[in-house]
Each structure stands twice: as C-alpha cells, then as structure tokens.
Amino acid sequence: MMPNKTAGFTIIETMLFLGITALLIMGVLVGAGTSINVQRYRDSVSSLQSILQNQFSEVSNVSNDTQADPACGGALRGQSDCVILGRFVTSIDSKTLSIKSIVGTIPAIPVASTNDVDVLKSYNIQVSAANSENYELEWGSSITSQAPSKSIVFSMLVLRSPASGSIRTFVSDNTTTPVLDGDIGSLVKDTNLARSVTMCVDSNGLFTGGKASVIVTANATSPSGIETLGEGTSGC
C-alpha cells in the first residue's frame, strides 16, 4: 500500500507569504496615514479662511445689545452714544488669533467729511472688553511668510462705516509685532485700506507637501475678500 502524501507549504514559503503580506499592510497603513494628514492640513487651511470670513458676517449682522461696556465708560451699548463698529483680529503668536469687538462713540459734532476713514477716526474707536475669543489653528498649524518662510503675526480691523454703511478692512504692515488694543486707532488710515496680506499655512511636520495660503485681499468688503490658494499656486 502506497503511503498518503499531504500537500502543504514549506516553512520558507510560509515565511515569504507572511513577509509580503506584512509589507502590503504597511503600505496601506502608510498611505492611509498620509491621506489623513493631508486632509487634516487642508481642514486647518479652510478653517482659518472660515474664521476670518465670519468676521465680515459679524460686522454686517451686528447685535448691539444692552451690555455695559467699560470701553463705553460703563454705559449700556444700545442705550447710549456708544455703538459697535466692527471686529479686530490679531495673532497672539503664529498659531493663535485673538478676536474682539470694536466700539466707538458717536461724536457730539459730526465730522464734515464724508470720507469713511475720517468718519471712523471721529468715533474714537476702542477695543471692547466683551465678546472676545481666541482661535487656535487646527492640527498644530501656524502662519508663516512667503519665501523666505518665517513665522509672522498679523492684525486686521474690520469696521462698518457710519457714513456710507460700507465695510472697510484695515491691515497692518507690521508682521513681527501685533497691534496692541490701546493702539487700535493707528490702523485706521488710507494706506492700510489698500494693503493685503498672504499667510502661508505651515503644517509643522504633519506632512511634507507644499503649503497653501490664506489671503486677505486689499480693500476687502465682504467674506469673498478672504481667499485661499492651494499648495501648487500659493507661492509659499
């Protein structure tokens, strides 16, 4: 009687099979991890754009409540000459934005000029102690300059003109030191109306691809004035 022969894999074949399978699994995991990190980075870019665009909506649809405000001398907003005029956005560092409301006092003698800058200056604008918030860029991202890449700060003032009703955006030319609350009036000038700023968004090692950018365009009057450029066209 012939002995039965059982077919099967040798130890070497089994080891080869397991090794190839492990490499395939590693490739899938690495690819999936890279895709997740790219999506996280792009989410951080779109979130930064969204938070800046939202400031225009806040200015357009302002709710002038009756909360007492130290910036109004303790008077009640909505029941005094103290009114909300806009929003102030400045970066505490390259990763965190500070967002605050801006109030002003209706002048006893209206300024004769119809120029929005002159009118806004006459309102003696101040940073409100109420309704302030901080926004931290998602997934550890930070904002940098275009080449050469280095960390930057920026300050942006979005105001609604009492004269024309138009929204006016003032951008600081200082990218190394944020504008302090007490110096907010220094932003209100014609040259800052015509200024734009490009913020490259650095992933800080989340992935090794190119950088996208968020741009505050000159003379921005609506959310459409905040734009983004992708990794291939941002110049970052």
GROMACS .gro file of C-alpha atoms in nm:
model
  236
    1MET     CA    1   0.000   0.000   0.000
    2MET     CA    2   0.132   0.343  -0.102
    3PRO     CA    3   0.172   0.592   0.187
    4ASN     CA    4  -0.060   0.900   0.182
    5LYS     CA    5   0.108   1.231   0.091
    6THR     CA    6  -0.031   1.556   0.238
    7ALA     CA    7   0.026   1.870   0.027
    8GLY     CA    8   0.118   2.195   0.210
    9PHE     CA    9   0.350   2.492   0.232
   10THR     CA   10   0.709   2.470   0.341
   11ILE     CA   11   0.835   2.688   0.623
   12ILE     CA   12   1.017   2.911   0.373
   13GLU     CA   13   0.703   2.958   0.162
   14THR     CA   14   0.501   3.043   0.471
   15MET     CA   15   0.759   3.298   0.583
   16LEU     CA   16   0.766   3.458   0.238
   17PHE     CA   17   0.387   3.480   0.235
   18LEU     CA   18   0.375   3.642   0.578
   19GLY     CA   19   0.655   3.885   0.489
   20ILE     CA   20   0.485   4.000   0.169
   21THR     CA   21   0.152   4.033   0.348
   22ALA     CA   22   0.312   4.247   0.620
   23LEU     CA   23   0.469   4.476   0.359
   24LEU     CA   24   0.136   4.519   0.183
   25ILE     CA   25  -0.038   4.604   0.511
   26MET     CA   26   0.233   4.855   0.600
   27GLY     CA   27   0.197   5.019   0.259
   28VAL     CA   28  -0.179   5.053   0.303
   29LEU     CA   29  -0.140   5.197   0.655
   30VAL     CA   30   0.127   5.446   0.547
   31GLY     CA   31  -0.083   5.556   0.251
   32ALA     CA   32  -0.392   5.595   0.467
   33GLY     CA   33  -0.197   5.790   0.731
   34THR     CA   34  -0.061   6.029   0.468
   35SER     CA   35  -0.408   6.087   0.324
   36ILE     CA   36  -0.548   6.159   0.670
   37ASN     CA   37  -0.270   6.408   0.744
   38VAL     CA   38  -0.320   6.586   0.412
   39GLN     CA   39  -0.692   6.616   0.484
   40ARG     CA   40  -0.622   6.746   0.834
   41TYR     CA   41  -0.389   7.010   0.691
   42ARG     CA   42  -0.644   7.122   0.434
   43ASP     CA   43  -0.908   7.138   0.708
   44SER     CA   44  -0.681   7.372   0.906
   45VAL     CA   45  -0.648   7.599   0.600
   46SER     CA   46  -1.022   7.609   0.529
   47SER     CA   47  -1.098   7.666   0.899
   48LEU     CA   48  -0.864   7.966   0.909
   49GLN     CA   49  -1.033   8.108   0.599
   50SER     CA   50  -1.375   8.047   0.752
   51ILE     CA   51  -1.297   8.217   1.086
   52LEU     CA   52  -1.171   8.527   0.903
   53GLN     CA   53  -1.470   8.533   0.668
   54ASN     CA   54  -1.703   8.506   0.964
   55GLN     CA   55  -1.581   8.841   1.097
   56PHE     CA   56  -1.740   9.017   0.800
   57SER     CA   57  -2.070   8.845   0.876
   58GLU     CA   58  -2.041   8.956   1.239
   59VAL     CA   59  -1.992   9.317   1.128
   60SER     CA   60  -2.276   9.303   0.875
   61ASN     CA   61  -2.522   9.149   1.122
   62VAL     CA   62  -2.413   9.322   1.441
   63SER     CA   63  -2.627   9.280   1.750
   64ASN     CA   64  -2.590   9.594   1.961
   65ASP     CA   65  -2.707   9.453   2.294
   66THR     CA   66  -2.754   9.640   2.621
   67GLN     CA   67  -2.447   9.504   2.798
   68ALA     CA   68  -2.249   9.761   2.997
   69ASP     CA   69  -1.904   9.804   2.847
   70PRO     CA   70  -1.600   9.961   3.017
   71ALA     CA   71  -1.488  10.084   2.674
   72CYS     CA   72  -1.808  10.290   2.670
   73GLY     CA   73  -1.736  10.439   3.010
   74GLY     CA   74  -1.964  10.185   3.173
   75ALA     CA   75  -2.260  10.296   2.962
   76LEU     CA   76  -2.504  10.047   2.812
   77ARG     CA   77  -2.446   9.972   2.448
   78GLY     CA   78  -2.767  10.030   2.254
   79GLN     CA   79  -2.886  10.284   2.510
   80SER     CA   80  -2.607  10.541   2.471
   81ASP     CA   81  -2.386  10.706   2.210
   82CYS     CA   82  -2.157  10.403   2.229
   83VAL     CA   83  -2.203  10.168   1.932
   84ILE     CA   84  -2.041   9.853   1.797
   85LEU     CA   85  -1.847   9.928   1.480
   86GLY     CA   86  -1.662   9.609   1.394
   87ARG     CA   87  -1.413   9.338   1.477
   88PHE     CA   88  -1.041   9.330   1.549
   89VAL     CA   89  -0.834   9.021   1.467
   90THR     CA   90  -0.472   8.994   1.568
   91SER     CA   91  -0.241   8.699   1.615
   92ILE     CA   92  -0.108   8.648   1.966
   93ASP     CA   93   0.160   8.434   1.803
   94SER     CA   94   0.179   8.249   1.473
   95LYS     CA   95  -0.067   7.984   1.597
   96THR     CA   96  -0.338   8.171   1.789
   97LEU     CA   97  -0.572   8.453   1.686
   98SER     CA   98  -0.736   8.697   1.925
   99ILE     CA   99  -1.077   8.823   1.808
  100LYS     CA  100  -1.250   9.119   1.975
  101SER     CA  101  -1.534   9.361   1.912
  102ILE     CA  102  -1.471   9.728   1.840
  103VAL     CA  103  -1.687  10.008   1.977
  104GLY     CA  104  -1.695  10.380   1.914
  105THR     CA  105  -1.872  10.686   2.046
  106ILE     CA  106  -2.095  10.895   1.820
  107PRO     CA  107  -1.928  11.239   1.809
  108ALA     CA  108  -2.123  11.531   1.955
  109ILE     CA  109  -2.037  11.733   1.644
  110PRO     CA  110  -2.045  11.515   1.330
  111VAL     CA  111  -1.732  11.536   1.118
  112ALA     CA  112  -1.788  11.735   0.798
  113SER     CA  113  -1.603  11.485   0.578
  114THR     CA  114  -1.783  11.200   0.403
  115ASN     CA  115  -1.459  11.001   0.381
  116ASP     CA  116  -1.500  10.674   0.570
  117VAL     CA  117  -1.156  10.698   0.729
  118ASP     CA  118  -1.222  11.049   0.864
  119VAL     CA  119  -1.562  10.947   0.998
  120LEU     CA  120  -1.428  10.635   1.171
  121LYS     CA  121  -1.148  10.836   1.332
  122SER     CA  122  -1.406  11.076   1.478
  123TYR     CA  123  -1.572  10.785   1.661
  124ASN     CA  124  -1.266  10.733   1.883
  125ILE     CA  125  -1.272  10.357   1.832
  126GLN     CA  126  -1.173  10.125   2.117
  127VAL     CA  127  -1.146   9.753   2.181
  128SER     CA  128  -1.445   9.621   2.372
  129ALA     CA  129  -1.390   9.414   2.685
  130ALA     CA  130  -1.689   9.199   2.591
  131ASN     CA  131  -1.730   8.924   2.331
  132SER     CA  132  -1.360   8.841   2.298
  133GLU     CA  133  -1.240   8.498   2.192
  134ASN     CA  134  -0.924   8.313   2.092
  135TYR     CA  135  -0.893   8.082   1.794
  136GLU     CA  136  -0.610   7.830   1.769
  137LEU     CA  137  -0.518   7.699   1.425
  138GLU     CA  138  -0.615   7.335   1.389
  139TRP     CA  139  -0.377   7.036   1.393
  140GLY     CA  140  -0.078   7.238   1.512
  141SER     CA  141  -0.056   7.453   1.200
  142SER     CA  142   0.095   7.802   1.204
  143ILE     CA  143   0.112   8.102   0.973
  144THR     CA  144   0.435   8.198   0.800
  145SER     CA  145   0.554   8.442   0.536
  146GLN     CA  146   0.625   8.357   0.175
  147ALA     CA  147   0.986   8.281   0.086
  148PRO     CA  148   1.190   8.309   0.293
  149SER     CA  149   0.949   8.126   0.522
  150LYS     CA  150   0.936   8.256   0.879
  151SER     CA  151   0.672   8.290   1.147
  152ILE     CA  152   0.462   8.606   1.122
  153VAL     CA  153   0.187   8.784   1.309
  154PHE     CA  154  -0.085   8.997   1.156
  155SER     CA  155  -0.351   9.245   1.263
  156MET     CA  156  -0.676   9.314   1.078
  157LEU     CA  157  -0.951   9.563   1.161
  158VAL     CA  158  -1.293   9.518   1.000
  159LEU     CA  159  -1.523   9.819   1.050
  160ARG     CA  160  -1.860   9.929   0.920
  161SER     CA  161  -1.858  10.296   0.826
  162PRO     CA  162  -2.135  10.502   0.991
  163ALA     CA  163  -2.116  10.736   0.691
  164SER     CA  164  -2.155  10.501   0.394
  165GLY     CA  165  -2.255  10.175   0.561
  166SER     CA  166  -1.970  10.005   0.373
  167ILE     CA  167  -1.740   9.755   0.538
  168ARG     CA  168  -1.379   9.865   0.540
  169THR     CA  169  -1.080   9.640   0.617
  170PHE     CA  170  -0.754   9.780   0.753
  171VAL     CA  171  -0.446   9.555   0.751
  172SER     CA  172  -0.130   9.632   0.948
  173ASP     CA  173   0.204   9.638   0.769
  174ASN     CA  174   0.378   9.502   1.080
  175THR     CA  175   0.429   9.124   1.058
  176THR     CA  176   0.661   9.092   1.357
  177THR     CA  177   0.465   9.265   1.636
  178PRO     CA  178   0.086   9.253   1.680
  179VAL     CA  179  -0.107   9.579   1.718
  180LEU     CA  180  -0.197   9.629   2.084
  181ASP     CA  181  -0.552   9.707   2.195
  182GLY     CA  182  -0.454  10.057   2.301
  183ASP     CA  183  -0.306  10.134   1.959
  184ILE     CA  184  -0.608  10.021   1.758
  185GLY     CA  185  -0.669  10.372   1.623
  186SER     CA  186  -0.332  10.364   1.443
  187LEU     CA  187  -0.471  10.110   1.198
  188VAL     CA  188  -0.738  10.347   1.065
  189LYS     CA  189  -0.562  10.510   0.772
  190ASP     CA  190  -0.588  10.501   0.394
  191THR     CA  191  -0.264  10.312   0.336
  192ASN     CA  192  -0.389  10.019   0.544
  193LEU     CA  193  -0.708  10.001   0.337
  194ALA     CA  194  -0.503   9.927   0.027
  195ARG     CA  195  -0.290   9.665   0.198
  196SER     CA  196  -0.321   9.286   0.159
  197VAL     CA  197  -0.157   9.004   0.350
  198THR     CA  198  -0.068   8.650   0.243
  199MET     CA  199  -0.049   8.395   0.523
  200CYS     CA  200   0.120   8.069   0.430
  201VAL     CA  201  -0.010   7.784   0.644
  202ASP     CA  202   0.270   7.560   0.772
  203SER     CA  203   0.172   7.206   0.873
  204ASN     CA  204   0.469   7.188   1.115
  205GLY     CA  205   0.561   6.837   1.006
  206LEU     CA  206   0.210   6.697   0.963
  207PHE     CA  207   0.309   6.610   0.608
  208THR     CA  208   0.589   6.701   0.366
  209GLY     CA  209   0.388   6.854   0.081
  210GLY     CA  210   0.368   7.218  -0.028
  211LYS     CA  211   0.196   7.494   0.168
  212ALA     CA  212  -0.140   7.652   0.096
  213SER     CA  213  -0.211   8.015   0.182
  214VAL     CA  214  -0.495   8.232   0.310
  215ILE     CA  215  -0.505   8.583   0.167
  216VAL     CA  216  -0.676   8.896   0.299
  217THR     CA  217  -0.712   9.097  -0.021
  218ALA     CA  218  -0.675   9.473  -0.035
  219ASN     CA  219  -0.998   9.672   0.010
  220ALA     CA  220  -1.186   9.363   0.131
  221THR     CA  221  -1.553   9.450   0.191
  222SER     CA  222  -1.710   9.106   0.231
  223PRO     CA  223  -1.624   8.741   0.307
  224SER     CA  224  -1.518   8.699  -0.057
  225GLY     CA  225  -1.218   8.918   0.026
  226ILE     CA  226  -1.065   8.623   0.213
  227GLU     CA  227  -0.922   8.379  -0.042
  228THR     CA  228  -0.715   8.063  -0.040
  229LEU     CA  229  -0.456   7.930  -0.281
  230GLY     CA  230  -0.362   7.563  -0.294
  231GLU     CA  231  -0.025   7.405  -0.240
  232GLY     CA  232   0.076   7.436  -0.605
  233THR     CA  233  -0.017   7.801  -0.659
  234SER     CA  234   0.030   7.970  -0.322
  235GLY     CA  235   0.391   8.076  -0.374
  236CYS     CA  236   0.471   7.950  -0.025
   0.00000   0.00000   0.00000
